[in-house]
CSV table of C-alpha atoms in Angstrom, one decimal:
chain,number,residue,atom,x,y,z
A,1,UNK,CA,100.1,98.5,96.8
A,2,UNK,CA,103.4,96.4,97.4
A,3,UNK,CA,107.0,97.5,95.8
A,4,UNK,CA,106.0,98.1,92.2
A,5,UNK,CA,102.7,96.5,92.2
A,6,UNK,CA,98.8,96.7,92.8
A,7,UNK,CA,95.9,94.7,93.9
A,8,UNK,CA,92.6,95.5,93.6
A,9,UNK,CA,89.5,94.0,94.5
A,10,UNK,CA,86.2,94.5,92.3
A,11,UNK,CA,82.9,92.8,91.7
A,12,UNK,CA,84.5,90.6,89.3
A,13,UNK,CA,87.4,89.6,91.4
A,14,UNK,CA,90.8,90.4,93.0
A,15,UNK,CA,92.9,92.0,89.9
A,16,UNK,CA,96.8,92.9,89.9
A,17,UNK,CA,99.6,94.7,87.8
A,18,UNK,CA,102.6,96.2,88.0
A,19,UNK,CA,105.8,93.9,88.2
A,20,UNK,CA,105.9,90.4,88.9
A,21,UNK,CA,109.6,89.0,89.5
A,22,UNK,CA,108.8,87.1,92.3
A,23,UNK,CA,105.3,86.1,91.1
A,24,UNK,CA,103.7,89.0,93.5
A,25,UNK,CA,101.2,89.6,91.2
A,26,UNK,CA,99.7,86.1,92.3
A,27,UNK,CA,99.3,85.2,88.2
A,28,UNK,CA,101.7,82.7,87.9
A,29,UNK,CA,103.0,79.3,88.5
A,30,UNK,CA,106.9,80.4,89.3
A,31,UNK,CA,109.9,78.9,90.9
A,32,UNK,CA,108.5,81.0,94.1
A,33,UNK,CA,105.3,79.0,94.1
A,34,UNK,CA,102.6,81.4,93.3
A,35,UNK,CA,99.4,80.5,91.4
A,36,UNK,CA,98.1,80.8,88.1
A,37,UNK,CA,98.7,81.4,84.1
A,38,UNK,CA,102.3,79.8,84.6
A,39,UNK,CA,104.5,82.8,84.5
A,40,UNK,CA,106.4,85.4,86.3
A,41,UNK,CA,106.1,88.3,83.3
A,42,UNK,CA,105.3,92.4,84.4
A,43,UNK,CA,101.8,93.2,83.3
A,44,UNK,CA,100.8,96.3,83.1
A,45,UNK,CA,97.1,95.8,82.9
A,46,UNK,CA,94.9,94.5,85.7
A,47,UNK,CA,95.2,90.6,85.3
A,48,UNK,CA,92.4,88.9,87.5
A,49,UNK,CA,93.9,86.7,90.1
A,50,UNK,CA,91.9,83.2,89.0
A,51,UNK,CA,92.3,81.7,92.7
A,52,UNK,CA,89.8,83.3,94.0
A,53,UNK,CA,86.2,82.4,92.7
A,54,UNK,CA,83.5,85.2,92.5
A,55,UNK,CA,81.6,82.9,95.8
A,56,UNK,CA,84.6,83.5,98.3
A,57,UNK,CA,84.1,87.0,100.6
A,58,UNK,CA,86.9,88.7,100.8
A,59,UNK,CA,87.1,90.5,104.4
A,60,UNK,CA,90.7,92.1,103.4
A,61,UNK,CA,94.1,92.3,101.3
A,62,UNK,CA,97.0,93.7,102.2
A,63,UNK,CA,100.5,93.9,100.5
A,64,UNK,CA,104.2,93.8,101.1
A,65,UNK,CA,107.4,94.4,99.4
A,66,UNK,CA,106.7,91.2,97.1
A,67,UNK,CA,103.9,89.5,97.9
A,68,UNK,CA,99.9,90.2,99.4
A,69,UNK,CA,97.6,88.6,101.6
A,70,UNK,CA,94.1,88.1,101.1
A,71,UNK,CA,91.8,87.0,104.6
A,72,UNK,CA,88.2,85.6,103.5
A,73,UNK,CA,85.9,83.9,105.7
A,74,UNK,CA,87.6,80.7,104.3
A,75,UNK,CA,91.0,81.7,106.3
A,76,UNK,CA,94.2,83.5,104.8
A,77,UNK,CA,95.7,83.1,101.9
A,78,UNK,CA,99.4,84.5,100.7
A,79,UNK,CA,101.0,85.1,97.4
């Protein structure tokens, strides 16, 4: 978990929540240039991060104060 937020990664996918004010949720398309559903709103129910297809190992995540990284085999990825 980062400052006010979680990641967590299933069989379905990577999933966040918490608060997103600098798009750490990694959910939306924001000023800050993260990726997904075009907005920068709290959510307080797993959202699942829609980058990242079900094919792509994930090796590991980690997060910050306002942002995670995710290594796969591909390489390393930051939101």
């Amino acid at each position: 978990c980062g400052y006010e937020f979680c990641i967590a990664i299933t069989k379905q996918g990577i999933f966040s929540w918490g608060n997103n004010d600098f798009g750490q949720l990694g959910i939306g398309n924001n000023d800050y240039g993260q990726l997904g559903i075009g907005n920068n709103k709290a959510k307080n129910k797993p959202q699942k991060i829609q980058f990242f297809s079900n094919d792509v190992e994930i090796t590991s995540i980690s997060c910050g104060w306002n942002f995670f990284i995710v290594v796969t085999k591909m390489g390393v990825f930051s939101c």
